CSV table of C-alpha atoms in Angstrom, one decimal:
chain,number,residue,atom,x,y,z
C,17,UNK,CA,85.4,118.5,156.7
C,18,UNK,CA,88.1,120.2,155.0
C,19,UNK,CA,88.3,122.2,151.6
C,20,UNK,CA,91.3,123.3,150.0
C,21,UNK,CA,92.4,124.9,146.6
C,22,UNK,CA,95.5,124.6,144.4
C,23,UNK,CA,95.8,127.4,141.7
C,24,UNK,CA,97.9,125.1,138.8
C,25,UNK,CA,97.3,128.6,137.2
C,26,UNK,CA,95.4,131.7,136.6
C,27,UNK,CA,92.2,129.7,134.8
C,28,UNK,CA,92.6,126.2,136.4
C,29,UNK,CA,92.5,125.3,139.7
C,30,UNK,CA,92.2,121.6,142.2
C,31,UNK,CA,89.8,121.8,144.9
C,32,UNK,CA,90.0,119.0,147.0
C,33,UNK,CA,87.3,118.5,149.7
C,34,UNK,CA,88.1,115.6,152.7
C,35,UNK,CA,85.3,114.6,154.7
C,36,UNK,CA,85.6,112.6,157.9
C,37,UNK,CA,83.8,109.9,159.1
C,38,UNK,CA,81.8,112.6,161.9
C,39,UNK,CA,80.6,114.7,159.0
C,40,UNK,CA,78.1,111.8,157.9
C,41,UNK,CA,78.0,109.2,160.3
C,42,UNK,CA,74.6,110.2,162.8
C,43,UNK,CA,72.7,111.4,159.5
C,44,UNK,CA,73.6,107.8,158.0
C,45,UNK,CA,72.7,106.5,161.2
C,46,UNK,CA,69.3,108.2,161.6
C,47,UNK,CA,68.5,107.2,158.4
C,48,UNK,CA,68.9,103.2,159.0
C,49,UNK,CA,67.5,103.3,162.2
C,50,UNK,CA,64.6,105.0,160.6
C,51,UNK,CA,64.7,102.1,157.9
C,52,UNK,CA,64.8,99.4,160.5
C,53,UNK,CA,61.5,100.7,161.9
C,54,UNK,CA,59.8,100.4,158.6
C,55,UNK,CA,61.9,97.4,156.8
C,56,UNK,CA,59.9,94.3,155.8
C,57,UNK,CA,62.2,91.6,155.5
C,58,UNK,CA,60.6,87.7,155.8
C,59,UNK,CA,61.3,86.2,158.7
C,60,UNK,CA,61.0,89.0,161.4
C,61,UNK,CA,58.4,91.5,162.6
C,62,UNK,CA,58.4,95.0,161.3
C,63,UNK,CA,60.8,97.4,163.2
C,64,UNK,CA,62.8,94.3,164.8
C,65,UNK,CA,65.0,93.5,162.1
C,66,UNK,CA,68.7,93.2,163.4
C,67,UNK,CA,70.4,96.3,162.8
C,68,UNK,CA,73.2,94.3,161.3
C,69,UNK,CA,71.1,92.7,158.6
C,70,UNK,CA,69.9,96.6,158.2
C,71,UNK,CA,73.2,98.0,157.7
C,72,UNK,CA,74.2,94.9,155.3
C,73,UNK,CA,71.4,95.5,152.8
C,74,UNK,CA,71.3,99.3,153.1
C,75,UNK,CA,74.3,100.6,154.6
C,76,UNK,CA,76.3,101.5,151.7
C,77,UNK,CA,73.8,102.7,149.4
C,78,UNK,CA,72.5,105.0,152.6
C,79,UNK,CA,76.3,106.0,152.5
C,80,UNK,CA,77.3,106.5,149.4
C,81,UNK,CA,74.1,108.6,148.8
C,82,UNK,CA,75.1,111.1,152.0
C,83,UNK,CA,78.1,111.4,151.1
C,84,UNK,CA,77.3,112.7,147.5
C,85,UNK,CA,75.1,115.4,148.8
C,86,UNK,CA,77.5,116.4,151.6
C,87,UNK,CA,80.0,116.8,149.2
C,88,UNK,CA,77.7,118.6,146.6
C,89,UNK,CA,76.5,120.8,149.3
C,90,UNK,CA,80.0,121.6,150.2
C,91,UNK,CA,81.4,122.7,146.9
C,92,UNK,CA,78.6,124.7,146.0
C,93,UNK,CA,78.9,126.6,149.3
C,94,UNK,CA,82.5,126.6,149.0
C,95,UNK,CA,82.7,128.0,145.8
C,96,UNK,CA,80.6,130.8,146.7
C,97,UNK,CA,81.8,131.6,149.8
C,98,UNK,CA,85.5,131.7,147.9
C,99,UNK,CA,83.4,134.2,145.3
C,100,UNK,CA,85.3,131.9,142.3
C,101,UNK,CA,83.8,132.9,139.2
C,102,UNK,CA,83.9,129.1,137.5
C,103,UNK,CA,83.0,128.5,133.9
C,104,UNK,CA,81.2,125.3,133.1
C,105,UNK,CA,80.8,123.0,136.1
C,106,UNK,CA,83.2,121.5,138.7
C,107,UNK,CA,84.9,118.2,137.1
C,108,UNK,CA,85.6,115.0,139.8
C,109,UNK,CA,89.3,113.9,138.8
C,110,UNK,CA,89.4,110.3,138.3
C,111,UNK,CA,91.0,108.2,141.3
C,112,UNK,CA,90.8,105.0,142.4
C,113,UNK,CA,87.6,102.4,143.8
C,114,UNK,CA,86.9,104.2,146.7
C,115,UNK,CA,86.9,102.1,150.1
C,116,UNK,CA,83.9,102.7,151.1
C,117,UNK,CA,84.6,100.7,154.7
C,118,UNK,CA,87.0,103.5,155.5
C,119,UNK,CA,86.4,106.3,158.1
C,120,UNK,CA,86.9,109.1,155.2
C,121,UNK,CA,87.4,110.3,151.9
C,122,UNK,CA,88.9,112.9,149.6
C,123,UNK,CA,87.5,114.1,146.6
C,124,UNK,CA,89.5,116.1,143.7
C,125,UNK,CA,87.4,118.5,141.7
C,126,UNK,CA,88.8,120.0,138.4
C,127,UNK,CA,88.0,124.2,138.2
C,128,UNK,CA,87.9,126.0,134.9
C,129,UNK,CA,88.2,129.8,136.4
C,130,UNK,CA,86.6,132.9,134.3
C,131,UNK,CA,89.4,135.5,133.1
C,132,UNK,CA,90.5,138.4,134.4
C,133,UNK,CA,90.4,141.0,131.9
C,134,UNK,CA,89.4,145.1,130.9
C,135,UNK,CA,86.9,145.9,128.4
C,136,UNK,CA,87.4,149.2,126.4
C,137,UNK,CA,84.7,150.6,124.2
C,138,UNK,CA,86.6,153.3,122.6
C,139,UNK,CA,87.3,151.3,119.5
C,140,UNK,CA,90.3,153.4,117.1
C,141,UNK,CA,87.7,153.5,114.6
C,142,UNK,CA,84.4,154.8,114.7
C,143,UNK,CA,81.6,152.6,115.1
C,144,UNK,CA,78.5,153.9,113.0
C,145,UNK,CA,75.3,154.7,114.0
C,146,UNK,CA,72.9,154.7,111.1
C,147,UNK,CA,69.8,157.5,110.9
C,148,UNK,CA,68.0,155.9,108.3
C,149,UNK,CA,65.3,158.5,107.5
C,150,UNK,CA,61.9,158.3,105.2
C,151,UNK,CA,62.6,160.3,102.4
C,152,UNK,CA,59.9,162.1,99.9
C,153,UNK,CA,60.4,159.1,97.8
C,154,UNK,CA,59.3,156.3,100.7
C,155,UNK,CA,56.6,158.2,101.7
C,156,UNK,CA,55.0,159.0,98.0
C,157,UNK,CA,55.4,155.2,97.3
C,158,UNK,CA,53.6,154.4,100.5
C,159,UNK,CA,50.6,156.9,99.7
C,160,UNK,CA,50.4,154.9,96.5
C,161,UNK,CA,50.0,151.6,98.3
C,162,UNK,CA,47.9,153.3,100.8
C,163,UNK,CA,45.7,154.0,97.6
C,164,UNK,CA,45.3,150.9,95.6
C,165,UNK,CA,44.9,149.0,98.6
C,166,UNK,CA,41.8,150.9,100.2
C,167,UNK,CA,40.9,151.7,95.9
C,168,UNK,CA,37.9,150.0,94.3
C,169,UNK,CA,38.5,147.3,91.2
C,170,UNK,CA,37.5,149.0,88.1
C,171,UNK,CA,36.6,146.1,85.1
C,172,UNK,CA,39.2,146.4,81.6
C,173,UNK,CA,38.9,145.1,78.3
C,174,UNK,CA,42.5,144.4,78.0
C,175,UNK,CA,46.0,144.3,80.0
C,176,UNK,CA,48.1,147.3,80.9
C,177,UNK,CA,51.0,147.6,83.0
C,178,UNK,CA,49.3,147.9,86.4
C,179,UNK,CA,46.8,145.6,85.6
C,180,UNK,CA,45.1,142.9,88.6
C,181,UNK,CA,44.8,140.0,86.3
C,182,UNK,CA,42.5,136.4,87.4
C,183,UNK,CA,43.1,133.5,85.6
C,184,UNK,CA,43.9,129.6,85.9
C,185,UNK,CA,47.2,128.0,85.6
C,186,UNK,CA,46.9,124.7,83.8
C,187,UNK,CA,49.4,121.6,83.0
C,188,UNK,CA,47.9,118.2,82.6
C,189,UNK,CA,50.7,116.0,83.1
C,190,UNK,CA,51.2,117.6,86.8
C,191,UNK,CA,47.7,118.3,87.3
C,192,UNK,CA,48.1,121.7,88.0
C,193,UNK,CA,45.0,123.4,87.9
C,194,UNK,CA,45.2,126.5,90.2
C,195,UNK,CA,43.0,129.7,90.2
C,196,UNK,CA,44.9,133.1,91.1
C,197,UNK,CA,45.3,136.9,90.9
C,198,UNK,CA,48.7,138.6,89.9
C,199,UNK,CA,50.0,141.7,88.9
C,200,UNK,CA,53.1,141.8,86.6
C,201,UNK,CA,55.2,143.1,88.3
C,202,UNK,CA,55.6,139.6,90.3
C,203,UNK,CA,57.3,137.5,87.3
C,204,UNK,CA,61.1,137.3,87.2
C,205,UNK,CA,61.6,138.4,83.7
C,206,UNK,CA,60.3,141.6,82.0
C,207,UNK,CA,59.6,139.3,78.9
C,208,UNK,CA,57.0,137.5,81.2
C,209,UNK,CA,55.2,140.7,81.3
C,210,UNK,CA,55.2,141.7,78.1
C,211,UNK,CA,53.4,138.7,77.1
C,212,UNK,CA,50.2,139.6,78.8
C,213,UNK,CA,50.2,143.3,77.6
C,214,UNK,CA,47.3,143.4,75.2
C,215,UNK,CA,45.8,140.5,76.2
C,216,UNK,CA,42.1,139.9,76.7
C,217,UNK,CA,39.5,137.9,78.6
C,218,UNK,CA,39.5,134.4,77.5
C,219,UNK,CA,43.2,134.5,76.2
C,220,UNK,CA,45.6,131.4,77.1
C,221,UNK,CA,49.4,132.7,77.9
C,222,UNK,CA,51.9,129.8,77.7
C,223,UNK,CA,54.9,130.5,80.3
C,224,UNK,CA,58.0,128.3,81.3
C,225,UNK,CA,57.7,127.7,85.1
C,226,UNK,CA,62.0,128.1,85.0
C,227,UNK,CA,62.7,131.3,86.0
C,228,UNK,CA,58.7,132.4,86.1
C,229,UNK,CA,59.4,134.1,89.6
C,230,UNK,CA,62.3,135.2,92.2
C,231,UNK,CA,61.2,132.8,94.9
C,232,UNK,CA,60.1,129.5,94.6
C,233,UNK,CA,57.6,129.9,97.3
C,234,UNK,CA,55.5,132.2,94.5
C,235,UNK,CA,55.9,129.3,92.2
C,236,UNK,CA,54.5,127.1,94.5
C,237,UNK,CA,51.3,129.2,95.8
C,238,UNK,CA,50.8,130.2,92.0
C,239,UNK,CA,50.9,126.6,90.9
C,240,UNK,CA,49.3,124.8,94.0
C,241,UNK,CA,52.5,122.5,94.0
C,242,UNK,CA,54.7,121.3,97.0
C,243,UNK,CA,58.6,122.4,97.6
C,244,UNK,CA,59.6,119.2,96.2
C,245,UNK,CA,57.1,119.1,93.4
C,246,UNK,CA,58.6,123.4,92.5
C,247,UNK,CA,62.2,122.6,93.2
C,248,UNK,CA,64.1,122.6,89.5
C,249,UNK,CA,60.5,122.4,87.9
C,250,UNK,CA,61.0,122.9,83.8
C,251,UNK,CA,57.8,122.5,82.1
C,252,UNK,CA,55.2,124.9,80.1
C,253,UNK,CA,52.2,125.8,81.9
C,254,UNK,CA,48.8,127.5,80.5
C,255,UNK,CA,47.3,131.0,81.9
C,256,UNK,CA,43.8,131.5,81.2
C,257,UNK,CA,42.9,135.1,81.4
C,258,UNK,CA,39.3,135.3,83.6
C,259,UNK,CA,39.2,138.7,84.3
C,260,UNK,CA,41.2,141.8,84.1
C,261,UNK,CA,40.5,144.5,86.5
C,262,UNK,CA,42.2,147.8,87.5
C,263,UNK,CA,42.6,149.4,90.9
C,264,UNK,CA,41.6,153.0,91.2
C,265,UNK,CA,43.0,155.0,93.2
C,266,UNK,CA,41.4,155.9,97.0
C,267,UNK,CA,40.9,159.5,97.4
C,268,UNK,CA,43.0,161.0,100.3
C,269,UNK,CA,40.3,162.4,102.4
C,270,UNK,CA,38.8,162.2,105.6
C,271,UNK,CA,37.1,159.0,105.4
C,272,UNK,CA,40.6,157.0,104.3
C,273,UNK,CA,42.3,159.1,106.9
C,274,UNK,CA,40.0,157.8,109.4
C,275,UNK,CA,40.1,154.2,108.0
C,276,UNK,CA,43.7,154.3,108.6
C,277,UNK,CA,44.3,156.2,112.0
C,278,UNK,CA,41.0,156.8,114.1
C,279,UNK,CA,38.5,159.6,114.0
C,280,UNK,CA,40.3,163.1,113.3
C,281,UNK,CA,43.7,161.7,114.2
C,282,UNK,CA,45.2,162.8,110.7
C,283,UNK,CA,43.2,165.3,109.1
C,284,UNK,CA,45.4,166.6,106.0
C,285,UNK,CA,47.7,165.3,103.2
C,286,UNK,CA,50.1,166.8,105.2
C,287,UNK,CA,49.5,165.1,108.6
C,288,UNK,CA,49.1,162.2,106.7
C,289,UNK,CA,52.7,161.9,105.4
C,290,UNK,CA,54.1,163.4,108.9
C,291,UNK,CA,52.6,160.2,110.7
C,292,UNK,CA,53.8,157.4,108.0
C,293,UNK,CA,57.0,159.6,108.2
C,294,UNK,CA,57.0,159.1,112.1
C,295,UNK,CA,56.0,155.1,111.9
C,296,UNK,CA,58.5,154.4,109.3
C,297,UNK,CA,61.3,156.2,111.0
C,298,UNK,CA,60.4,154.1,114.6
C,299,UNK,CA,60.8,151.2,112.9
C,300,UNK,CA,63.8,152.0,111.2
C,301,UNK,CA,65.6,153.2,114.5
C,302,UNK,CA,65.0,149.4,116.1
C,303,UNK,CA,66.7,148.4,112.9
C,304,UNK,CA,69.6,150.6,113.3
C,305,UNK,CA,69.6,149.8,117.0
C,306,UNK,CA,69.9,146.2,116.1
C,307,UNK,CA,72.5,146.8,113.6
C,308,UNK,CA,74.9,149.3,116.3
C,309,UNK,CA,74.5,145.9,119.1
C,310,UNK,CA,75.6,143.9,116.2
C,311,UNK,CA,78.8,145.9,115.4
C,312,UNK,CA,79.8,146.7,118.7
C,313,UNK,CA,79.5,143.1,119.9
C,314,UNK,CA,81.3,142.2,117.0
C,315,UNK,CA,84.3,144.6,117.7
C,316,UNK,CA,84.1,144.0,121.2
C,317,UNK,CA,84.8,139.9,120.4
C,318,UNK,CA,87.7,140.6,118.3
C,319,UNK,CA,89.4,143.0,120.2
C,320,UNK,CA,88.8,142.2,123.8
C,321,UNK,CA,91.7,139.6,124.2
C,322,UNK,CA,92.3,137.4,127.0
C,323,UNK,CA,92.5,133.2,127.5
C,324,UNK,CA,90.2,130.7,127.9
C,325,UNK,CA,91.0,127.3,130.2
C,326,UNK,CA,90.2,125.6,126.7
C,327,UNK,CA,91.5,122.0,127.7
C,328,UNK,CA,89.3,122.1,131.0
C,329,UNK,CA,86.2,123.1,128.8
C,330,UNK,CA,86.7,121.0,126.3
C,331,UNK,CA,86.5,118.1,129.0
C,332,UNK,CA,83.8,119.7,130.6
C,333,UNK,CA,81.8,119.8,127.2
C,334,UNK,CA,82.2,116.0,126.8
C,335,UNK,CA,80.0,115.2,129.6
C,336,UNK,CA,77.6,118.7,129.8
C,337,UNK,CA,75.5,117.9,126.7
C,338,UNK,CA,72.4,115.3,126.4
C,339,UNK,CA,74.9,112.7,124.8
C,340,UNK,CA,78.1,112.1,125.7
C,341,UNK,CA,81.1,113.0,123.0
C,342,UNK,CA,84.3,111.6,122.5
C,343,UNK,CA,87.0,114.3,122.4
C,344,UNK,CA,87.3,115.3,119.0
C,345,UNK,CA,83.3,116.1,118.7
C,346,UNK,CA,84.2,117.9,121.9
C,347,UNK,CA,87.0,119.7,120.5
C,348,UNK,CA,84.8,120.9,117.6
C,349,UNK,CA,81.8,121.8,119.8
C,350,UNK,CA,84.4,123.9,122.0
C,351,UNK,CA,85.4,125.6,118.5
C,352,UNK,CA,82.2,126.4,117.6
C,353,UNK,CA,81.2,128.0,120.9
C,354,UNK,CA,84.1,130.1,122.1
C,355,UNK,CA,82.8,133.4,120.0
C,356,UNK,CA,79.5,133.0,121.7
C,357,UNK,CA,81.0,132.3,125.5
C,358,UNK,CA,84.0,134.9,125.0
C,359,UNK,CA,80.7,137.4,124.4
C,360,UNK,CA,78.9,135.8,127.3
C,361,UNK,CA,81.8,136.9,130.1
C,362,UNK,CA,82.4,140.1,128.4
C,363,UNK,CA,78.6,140.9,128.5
C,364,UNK,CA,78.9,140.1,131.8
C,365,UNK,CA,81.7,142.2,132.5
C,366,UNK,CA,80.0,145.3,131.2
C,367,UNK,CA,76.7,144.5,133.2
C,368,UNK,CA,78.9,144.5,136.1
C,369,UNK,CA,80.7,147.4,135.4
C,370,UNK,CA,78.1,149.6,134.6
C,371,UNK,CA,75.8,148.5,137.4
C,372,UNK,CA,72.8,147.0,134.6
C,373,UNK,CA,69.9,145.4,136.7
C,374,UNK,CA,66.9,144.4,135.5
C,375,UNK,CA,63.9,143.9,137.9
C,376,UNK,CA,60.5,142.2,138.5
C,377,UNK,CA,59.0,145.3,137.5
C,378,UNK,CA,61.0,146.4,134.7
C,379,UNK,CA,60.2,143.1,133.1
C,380,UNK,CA,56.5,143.5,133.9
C,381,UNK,CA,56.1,146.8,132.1
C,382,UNK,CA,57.8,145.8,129.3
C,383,UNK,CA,55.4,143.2,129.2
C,384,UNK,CA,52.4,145.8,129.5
C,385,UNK,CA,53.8,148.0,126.8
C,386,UNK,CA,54.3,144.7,124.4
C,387,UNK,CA,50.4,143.7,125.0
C,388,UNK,CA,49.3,147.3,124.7
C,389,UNK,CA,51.0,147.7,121.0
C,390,UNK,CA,50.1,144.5,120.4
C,391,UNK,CA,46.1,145.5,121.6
C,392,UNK,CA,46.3,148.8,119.3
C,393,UNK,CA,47.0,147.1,116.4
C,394,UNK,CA,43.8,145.1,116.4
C,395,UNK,CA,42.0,148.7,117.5
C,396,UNK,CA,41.8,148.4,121.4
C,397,UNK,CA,43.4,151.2,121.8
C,398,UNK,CA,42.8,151.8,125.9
C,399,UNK,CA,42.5,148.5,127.5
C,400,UNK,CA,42.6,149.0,131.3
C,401,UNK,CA,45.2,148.2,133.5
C,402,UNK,CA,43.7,145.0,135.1
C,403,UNK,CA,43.2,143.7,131.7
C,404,UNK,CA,47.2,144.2,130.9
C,405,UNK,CA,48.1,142.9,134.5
C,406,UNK,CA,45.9,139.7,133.6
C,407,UNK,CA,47.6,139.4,130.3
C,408,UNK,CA,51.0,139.9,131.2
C,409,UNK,CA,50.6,137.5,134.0
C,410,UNK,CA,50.1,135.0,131.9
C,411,UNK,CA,52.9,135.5,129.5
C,412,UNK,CA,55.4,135.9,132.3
C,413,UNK,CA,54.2,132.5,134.0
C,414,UNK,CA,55.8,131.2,131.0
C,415,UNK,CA,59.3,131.0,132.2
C,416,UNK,CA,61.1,130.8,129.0
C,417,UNK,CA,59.2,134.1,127.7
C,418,UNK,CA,60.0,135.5,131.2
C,419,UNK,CA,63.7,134.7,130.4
C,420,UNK,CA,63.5,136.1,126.5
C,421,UNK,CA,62.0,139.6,128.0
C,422,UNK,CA,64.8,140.3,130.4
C,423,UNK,CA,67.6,139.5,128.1
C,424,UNK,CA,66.0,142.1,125.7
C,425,UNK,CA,65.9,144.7,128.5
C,426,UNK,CA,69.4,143.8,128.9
C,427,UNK,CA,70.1,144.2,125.5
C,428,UNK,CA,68.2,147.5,125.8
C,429,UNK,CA,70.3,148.8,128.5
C,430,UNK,CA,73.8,147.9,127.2
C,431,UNK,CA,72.7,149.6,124.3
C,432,UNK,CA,72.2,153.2,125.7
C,433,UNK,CA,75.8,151.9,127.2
C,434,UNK,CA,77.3,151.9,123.9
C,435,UNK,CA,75.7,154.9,122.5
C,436,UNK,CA,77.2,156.8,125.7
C,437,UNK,CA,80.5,155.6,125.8
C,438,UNK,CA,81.5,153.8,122.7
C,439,UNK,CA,83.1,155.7,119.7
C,440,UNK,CA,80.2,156.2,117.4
C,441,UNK,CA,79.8,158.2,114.3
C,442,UNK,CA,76.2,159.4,113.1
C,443,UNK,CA,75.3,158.8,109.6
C,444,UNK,CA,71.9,159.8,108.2
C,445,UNK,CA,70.8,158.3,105.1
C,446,UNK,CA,67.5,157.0,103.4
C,447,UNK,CA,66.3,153.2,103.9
C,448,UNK,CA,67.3,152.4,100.2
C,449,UNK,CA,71.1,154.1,100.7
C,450,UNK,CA,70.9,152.0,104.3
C,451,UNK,CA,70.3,148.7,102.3
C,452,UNK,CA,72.4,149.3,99.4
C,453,UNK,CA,75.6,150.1,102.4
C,454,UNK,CA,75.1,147.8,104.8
C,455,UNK,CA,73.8,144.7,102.6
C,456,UNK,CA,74.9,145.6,99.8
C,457,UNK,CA,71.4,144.8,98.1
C,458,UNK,CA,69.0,146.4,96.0
């Protein structure tokens, strides 16, 4: 057998592999002589069918089958050998019927070959890394909800601002007929509202269901409808007021504290609003994490410049998929998936080039540390080890999870990458100046 390479240029390449007739012929042999032994063909006793008759019914299929996997075998082994960093698959050129009486044959294979190219994460302009803190205001507001959630329901003659209000939504035609408990401050408009204050037990509020709330998904739990049945809905439904209760407020003492954290693990006002401080500001770091990945992977697409073999992959996508696709719906899938593979070889780059592994064991303590913050937050707080080895066994048999937890980790580790080498800029601000900057929302 004989494998050789013509570059056409620096992303496309020919491979063409001959193989000769001694590179198949005893397994092809072996394998009909192993058929004539078990062949039942009417007329003659098994294992003394003419070996003629053997090769006539089997011989090219025996053939053409050995030959495939030689060749398969052969490229694969070739193309690592070589070290030839190929994008999509190999691609047979199309040639003429083969002869398959001849004593050999030469296949043409079609290479799509990765770039060569530098990746520099000193961007000109400084790439921000948000400190979103929880300010006074964040944590007062969470105290409150803190409060009315763990408060008791204190019965009211009529309805105030802050009011928990029970009643029926009614509409004959659409059959609504739908029992709920709302606060105010859930309706869209603040005319909604003000229709209710003053109102008393027994008291029937007509409202338009156009506008009523922000989110159709509340229209549809407050009116016991389907999407379909919400979606554009313009009709006049009745509230009837059943009860009208007021939450009071939790004291913050040592039986909430406990409620909230454990025995003695918050003891004071104080402590109280350094730990929500604390959990509010973890979770804001894995959102400003998130948001750092995001911009340097977006900077690193648009300014990390070098060519793709587009015409090879554009082939190779009309064939890769579950369906076949002619070459314009190739063409547009090519379009919408060079972003995504231009990131794919430069993540792959900066893996390499900063030596980013990910091991057995790195993915199984992730795993551990997932189950136990997963454990605490349904209060087992110190499950032993062979219970999160038992657990975590069973999540990573899944192959797919398996897959998901060690592209986080790598996600993880190119991160501490960027915050090391990239050109970053540190901004702290509060989570509502974070919103307002970066999504430009309320």
């Amino acid at each position: 057998m004989n494998i050789t390479r013509e570059n056409v240029d620096a992303l496309n390449a020919v491979v063409k592999v001959d193989i000769a007739k001694e590179d198949y012929n005893d397994k092809v042999e072996k394998i009909l002589t192993d058929y004539r032994k078990t062949a039942n063909i009417p007329g003659f006793r098994k294992g003394h069918v003419p070996m003629g008759m053997v090769k006539k019914q089997y011989g090219k299929a025996v053939l053409v089958d050995e030959v495939n996997k030689l060749l398969q075998d052969a490229l694969n082994k070739y193309l690592t050998e070589e070290k030839l960093d190929v994008l999509g698959q190999p691609l047979p050129k199309t040639q003429d019927e083969i002869d398959w009486e001849a004593d050999g044959f030469s296949f043409e294979f079609e290479l799509g070959l990765a770039p060569e190219f530098d990746v520099n994460l000193k961007s000109k302009k400084a790439i921000t890394h948000y400190n979103i803190i929880a300010d006074d205001k964040m944590i007062d507001e969470q105290i409150e909800r803190i409060q009315k959630q763990y408060g008791k329901l204190v019965s009211q003659d009529v309805v105030v601002k802050d009011s928990e209000i029970t009643g029926v939504y009614t509409n004959e035609e659409k059959e609504i007929d739908n029992k709920v408990t709302l606060t105010l401050d859930k309706f869209k408009g603040k005319a909604t509202a003000k229709q209710f204050i003053g109102a008393k037990v027994g008291d029937v509020v007509t409202l338009k269901t156009k506008g009523l709330y922000d989110d159709e998904h509340e229209l549809m739990h407050a009116l016991k409808l389907g999407h379909d049945d919400v979606h554009g809905l313009d009709i006049e439904v009745n509230f009837e007021i059943t009860e009208i209760n007021q939450r009071e407020l939790a004291d913050l003492d040592q039986e909430l504290f406990d409620k909230l954290f454990g025995p003695k693990a918050v003891t004071s006002v104080t402590e109280l609003k350094a730990k929500i401080k604390e959990d509010a500001e973890k979770q804001f770091l894995q959102q400003s994490d998130q948001k750092l990945l995001n911009d340097v992977t977006e900077y690193l697409v648009e300014n990390t410049k070098f060519d793709l073999p587009a015409e090879f992959l554009t082939k190779w996508m009309q064939t890769a998929g579950e369906k076949d696709m002619d070459l314009d719906q190739a063409k547009d899938e090519y379009e919408k998936s060079e972003k995504s593979l231009r990131y794919q070889l430069i993540e792959g780059k900066l893996i390499e080039d900063n030596d980013i592994k990910v091991t057995m064991d790195d993915i199984k303590n992730h795993s551990r540390e997932m189950i136990k913050a997963q454990m605490a937050q349904f209060g087992q707080m110190n499950p032993s080890d062979k219970e999160l080895d038992d657990i975590a066994a069973r999540v990573l048999s899944n192959q797919e999870e398996a897959r998901r937890i060690s592209e986080q980790l790598v996600s993880q580790k190119l991160l501490s990458v960027y915050k090391e080498k990239a050109n970053i800029k540190v901004k702290e601000l509060s989570y509502e100046k974070f919103v307002k900057e970066v999504y430009g929302d309320k």
